[in-house]
Amino acid sequence: IIAVAWGFLGLMEGAHAFNHAFSRIARSERCVYYLGKGVIEVILAFILLYEPSHPDHIPLHIIVFGVQMIFDAVTMFPPLKEFLSRKS
């Protein structure tokens, strides 16, 4: 049941990232970070929802989640955050 819940949360996170990406596209801002984040979240969510009892899916999601948390922390530095939010 944890894998299914994690899958649904991943779908919601992916939708949120795509929402940010599309709003940035509409404002002519950089959107590659949010598009990539959304794609990865949705793919992992579908993997978890498709076969939740597979023993390799949970460790894969934990590793990707850890890398994502590190990447999100790095992108919070003011110079990098300004670069990512600047207009193209």
mmCIF file with all atom_site columns, C-alpha atoms in Angstrom:
data_model
loop_
_atom_site.group_PDB
_atom_site.id
_atom_site.type_symbol
_atom_site.label_atom_id
_atom_site.label_alt_id
_atom_site.label_comp_id
_atom_site.label_asym_id
_atom_site.label_entity_id
_atom_site.label_seq_id
_atom_site.pdbx_PDB_ins_code
_atom_site.Cartn_x
_atom_site.Cartn_y
_atom_site.Cartn_z
_atom_site.occupancy
_atom_site.B_iso_or_equiv
_atom_site.pdbx_formal_charge
_atom_site.auth_seq_id
_atom_site.auth_comp_id
_atom_site.auth_asym_id
_atom_site.auth_atom_id
_atom_site.pdbx_PDB_model_num
ATOM 1  C CA . ILE A 1 1  ? 0.000  0.000  0.000   1.00 0.00 ? 1  ILE A CA 1
ATOM 2  C CA . ILE A 1 2  ? 2.972  2.334  0.581   1.00 0.00 ? 2  ILE A CA 1
ATOM 3  C CA . ALA A 1 3  ? 4.076  2.018  -3.044  1.00 0.00 ? 3  ALA A CA 1
ATOM 4  C CA . VAL A 1 4  ? 0.582  2.904  -4.295  1.00 0.00 ? 4  VAL A CA 1
ATOM 5  C CA . ALA A 1 5  ? 0.348  5.925  -1.988  1.00 0.00 ? 5  ALA A CA 1
ATOM 6  C CA . TRP A 1 6  ? 3.822  6.996  -3.084  1.00 0.00 ? 6  TRP A CA 1
ATOM 7  C CA . GLY A 1 7  ? 2.757  6.587  -6.699  1.00 0.00 ? 7  GLY A CA 1
ATOM 8  C CA . PHE A 1 8  ? -0.264 8.856  -6.263  1.00 0.00 ? 8  PHE A CA 1
ATOM 9  C CA . LEU A 1 9  ? 1.848  11.450 -4.453  1.00 0.00 ? 9  LEU A CA 1
ATOM 10 C CA . GLY A 1 10 ? 4.355  11.249 -7.303  1.00 0.00 ? 10 GLY A CA 1
ATOM 11 C CA . LEU A 1 11 ? 1.605  11.911 -9.835  1.00 0.00 ? 11 LEU A CA 1
ATOM 12 C CA . MET A 1 12 ? 0.530  14.958 -7.873  1.00 0.00 ? 12 MET A CA 1
ATOM 13 C CA . GLU A 1 13 ? 4.125  16.227 -7.641  1.00 0.00 ? 13 GLU A CA 1
ATOM 14 C CA . GLY A 1 14 ? 4.585  15.665 -11.375 1.00 0.00 ? 14 GLY A CA 1
ATOM 15 C CA . ALA A 1 15 ? 1.393  17.564 -12.159 1.00 0.00 ? 15 ALA A CA 1
ATOM 16 C CA . HIS A 1 16 ? 2.563  20.412 -9.924  1.00 0.00 ? 16 HIS A CA 1
ATOM 17 C CA . ALA A 1 17 ? 5.932  20.540 -11.721 1.00 0.00 ? 17 ALA A CA 1
ATOM 18 C CA . PHE A 1 18 ? 4.204  20.574 -15.123 1.00 0.00 ? 18 PHE A CA 1
ATOM 19 C CA . ASN A 1 19 ? 1.940  23.377 -13.894 1.00 0.00 ? 19 ASN A CA 1
ATOM 20 C CA . HIS A 1 20 ? 5.027  25.433 -13.010 1.00 0.00 ? 20 HIS A CA 1
ATOM 21 C CA . ALA A 1 21 ? 6.641  24.591 -16.351 1.00 0.00 ? 21 ALA A CA 1
ATOM 22 C CA . PHE A 1 22 ? 3.619  25.606 -18.408 1.00 0.00 ? 22 PHE A CA 1
ATOM 23 C CA . SER A 1 23 ? 3.167  28.855 -16.499 1.00 0.00 ? 23 SER A CA 1
ATOM 24 C CA . ARG A 1 24 ? 6.858  29.643 -17.078 1.00 0.00 ? 24 ARG A CA 1
ATOM 25 C CA . ILE A 1 25 ? 6.466  28.860 -20.781 1.00 0.00 ? 25 ILE A CA 1
ATOM 26 C CA . ALA A 1 26 ? 3.538  31.299 -20.908 1.00 0.00 ? 26 ALA A CA 1
ATOM 27 C CA . ARG A 1 27 ? 5.707  34.003 -19.297 1.00 0.00 ? 27 ARG A CA 1
ATOM 28 C CA . SER A 1 28 ? 8.718  33.213 -21.568 1.00 0.00 ? 28 SER A CA 1
ATOM 29 C CA . GLU A 1 29 ? 10.847 32.063 -18.637 1.00 0.00 ? 29 GLU A CA 1
ATOM 30 C CA . ARG A 1 30 ? 13.138 29.055 -18.355 1.00 0.00 ? 30 ARG A CA 1
ATOM 31 C CA . CYS A 1 31 ? 11.230 25.856 -17.814 1.00 0.00 ? 31 CYS A CA 1
ATOM 32 C CA . VAL A 1 32 ? 13.627 22.958 -18.438 1.00 0.00 ? 32 VAL A CA 1
ATOM 33 C CA . TYR A 1 33 ? 14.133 22.237 -14.726 1.00 0.00 ? 33 TYR A CA 1
ATOM 34 C CA . TYR A 1 34 ? 10.405 21.874 -14.077 1.00 0.00 ? 34 TYR A CA 1
ATOM 35 C CA . LEU A 1 35 ? 9.789  19.864 -17.254 1.00 0.00 ? 35 LEU A CA 1
ATOM 36 C CA . GLY A 1 36 ? 12.541 17.421 -16.313 1.00 0.00 ? 36 GLY A CA 1
ATOM 37 C CA . LYS A 1 37 ? 11.312 17.179 -12.758 1.00 0.00 ? 37 LYS A CA 1
ATOM 38 C CA . GLY A 1 38 ? 7.762  16.533 -13.944 1.00 0.00 ? 38 GLY A CA 1
ATOM 39 C CA . VAL A 1 39 ? 8.795  13.838 -16.398 1.00 0.00 ? 39 VAL A CA 1
ATOM 40 C CA . ILE A 1 40 ? 10.872 12.001 -13.799 1.00 0.00 ? 40 ILE A CA 1
ATOM 41 C CA . GLU A 1 41 ? 8.120  12.221 -11.172 1.00 0.00 ? 41 GLU A CA 1
ATOM 42 C CA . VAL A 1 42 ? 5.424  10.943 -13.533 1.00 0.00 ? 42 VAL A CA 1
ATOM 43 C CA . ILE A 1 43 ? 7.560  8.081  -14.863 1.00 0.00 ? 43 ILE A CA 1
ATOM 44 C CA . LEU A 1 44 ? 8.457  6.914  -11.353 1.00 0.00 ? 44 LEU A CA 1
ATOM 45 C CA . ALA A 1 45 ? 4.839  7.250  -10.229 1.00 0.00 ? 45 ALA A CA 1
ATOM 46 C CA . PHE A 1 46 ? 3.612  5.088  -13.108 1.00 0.00 ? 46 PHE A CA 1
ATOM 47 C CA . ILE A 1 47 ? 6.314  2.513  -12.366 1.00 0.00 ? 47 ILE A CA 1
ATOM 48 C CA . LEU A 1 48 ? 5.174  2.349  -8.741  1.00 0.00 ? 48 LEU A CA 1
ATOM 49 C CA . LEU A 1 49 ? 1.490  2.175  -9.678  1.00 0.00 ? 49 LEU A CA 1
ATOM 50 C CA . TYR A 1 50 ? 1.943  -0.380 -12.454 1.00 0.00 ? 50 TYR A CA 1
ATOM 51 C CA . GLU A 1 51 ? 3.645  -3.033 -10.337 1.00 0.00 ? 51 GLU A CA 1
ATOM 52 C CA . PRO A 1 52 ? 3.752  -1.891 -6.705  1.00 0.00 ? 52 PRO A CA 1
ATOM 53 C CA . SER A 1 53 ? 4.970  -5.210 -5.302  1.00 0.00 ? 53 SER A CA 1
ATOM 54 C CA . HIS A 1 54 ? 8.130  -5.399 -7.442  1.00 0.00 ? 54 HIS A CA 1
ATOM 55 C CA . PRO A 1 55 ? 11.124 -5.398 -5.076  1.00 0.00 ? 55 PRO A CA 1
ATOM 56 C CA . ASP A 1 56 ? 13.293 -3.089 -7.226  1.00 0.00 ? 56 ASP A CA 1
ATOM 57 C CA . HIS A 1 57 ? 10.855 -0.170 -7.519  1.00 0.00 ? 57 HIS A CA 1
ATOM 58 C CA . ILE A 1 58 ? 10.917 1.105  -3.941  1.00 0.00 ? 58 ILE A CA 1
ATOM 59 C CA . PRO A 1 59 ? 14.754 1.371  -3.702  1.00 0.00 ? 59 PRO A CA 1
ATOM 60 C CA . LEU A 1 60 ? 14.829 3.063  -7.117  1.00 0.00 ? 60 LEU A CA 1
ATOM 61 C CA . HIS A 1 61 ? 12.281 5.620  -5.958  1.00 0.00 ? 61 HIS A CA 1
ATOM 62 C CA . ILE A 1 62 ? 14.168 6.212  -2.697  1.00 0.00 ? 62 ILE A CA 1
ATOM 63 C CA . ILE A 1 63 ? 17.415 6.859  -4.590  1.00 0.00 ? 63 ILE A CA 1
ATOM 64 C CA . VAL A 1 64 ? 15.754 9.213  -7.076  1.00 0.00 ? 64 VAL A CA 1
ATOM 65 C CA . PHE A 1 65 ? 13.928 10.977 -4.227  1.00 0.00 ? 65 PHE A CA 1
ATOM 66 C CA . GLY A 1 66 ? 17.244 11.507 -2.401  1.00 0.00 ? 66 GLY A CA 1
ATOM 67 C CA . VAL A 1 67 ? 18.911 12.905 -5.523  1.00 0.00 ? 67 VAL A CA 1
ATOM 68 C CA . GLN A 1 68 ? 15.904 15.151 -6.099  1.00 0.00 ? 68 GLN A CA 1
ATOM 69 C CA . MET A 1 69 ? 16.096 16.503 -2.543  1.00 0.00 ? 69 MET A CA 1
ATOM 70 C CA . ILE A 1 70 ? 19.801 17.282 -2.973  1.00 0.00 ? 70 ILE A CA 1
ATOM 71 C CA . PHE A 1 71 ? 19.143 18.941 -6.343  1.00 0.00 ? 71 PHE A CA 1
ATOM 72 C CA . ASP A 1 72 ? 16.276 20.999 -4.885  1.00 0.00 ? 72 ASP A CA 1
ATOM 73 C CA . ALA A 1 73 ? 18.540 22.148 -2.045  1.00 0.00 ? 73 ALA A CA 1
ATOM 74 C CA . VAL A 1 74 ? 21.267 23.181 -4.499  1.00 0.00 ? 74 VAL A CA 1
ATOM 75 C CA . THR A 1 75 ? 18.788 25.115 -6.654  1.00 0.00 ? 75 THR A CA 1
ATOM 76 C CA . MET A 1 76 ? 17.764 27.178 -3.625  1.00 0.00 ? 76 MET A CA 1
ATOM 77 C CA . PHE A 1 77 ? 21.098 29.057 -3.651  1.00 0.00 ? 77 PHE A CA 1
ATOM 78 C CA . PRO A 1 78 ? 20.268 32.638 -4.704  1.00 0.00 ? 78 PRO A CA 1
ATOM 79 C CA . PRO A 1 79 ? 22.556 32.881 -7.791  1.00 0.00 ? 79 PRO A CA 1
ATOM 80 C CA . LEU A 1 80 ? 21.379 29.553 -9.174  1.00 0.00 ? 80 LEU A CA 1
ATOM 81 C CA . LYS A 1 81 ? 17.743 30.287 -8.337  1.00 0.00 ? 81 LYS A CA 1
ATOM 82 C CA . GLU A 1 82 ? 17.996 33.615 -10.156 1.00 0.00 ? 82 GLU A CA 1
ATOM 83 C CA . PHE A 1 83 ? 19.572 31.902 -13.172 1.00 0.00 ? 83 PHE A CA 1
ATOM 84 C CA . LEU A 1 84 ? 16.792 29.300 -13.337 1.00 0.00 ? 84 LEU A CA 1
ATOM 85 C CA . SER A 1 85 ? 14.009 31.865 -12.999 1.00 0.00 ? 85 SER A CA 1
ATOM 86 C CA . ARG A 1 86 ? 15.441 34.390 -15.443 1.00 0.00 ? 86 ARG A CA 1
ATOM 87 C CA . LYS A 1 87 ? 13.709 34.977 -18.753 1.00 0.00 ? 87 LYS A CA 1
ATOM 88 C CA . SER A 1 88 ? 15.203 33.231 -21.763 1.00 0.00 ? 88 SER A CA 1
#
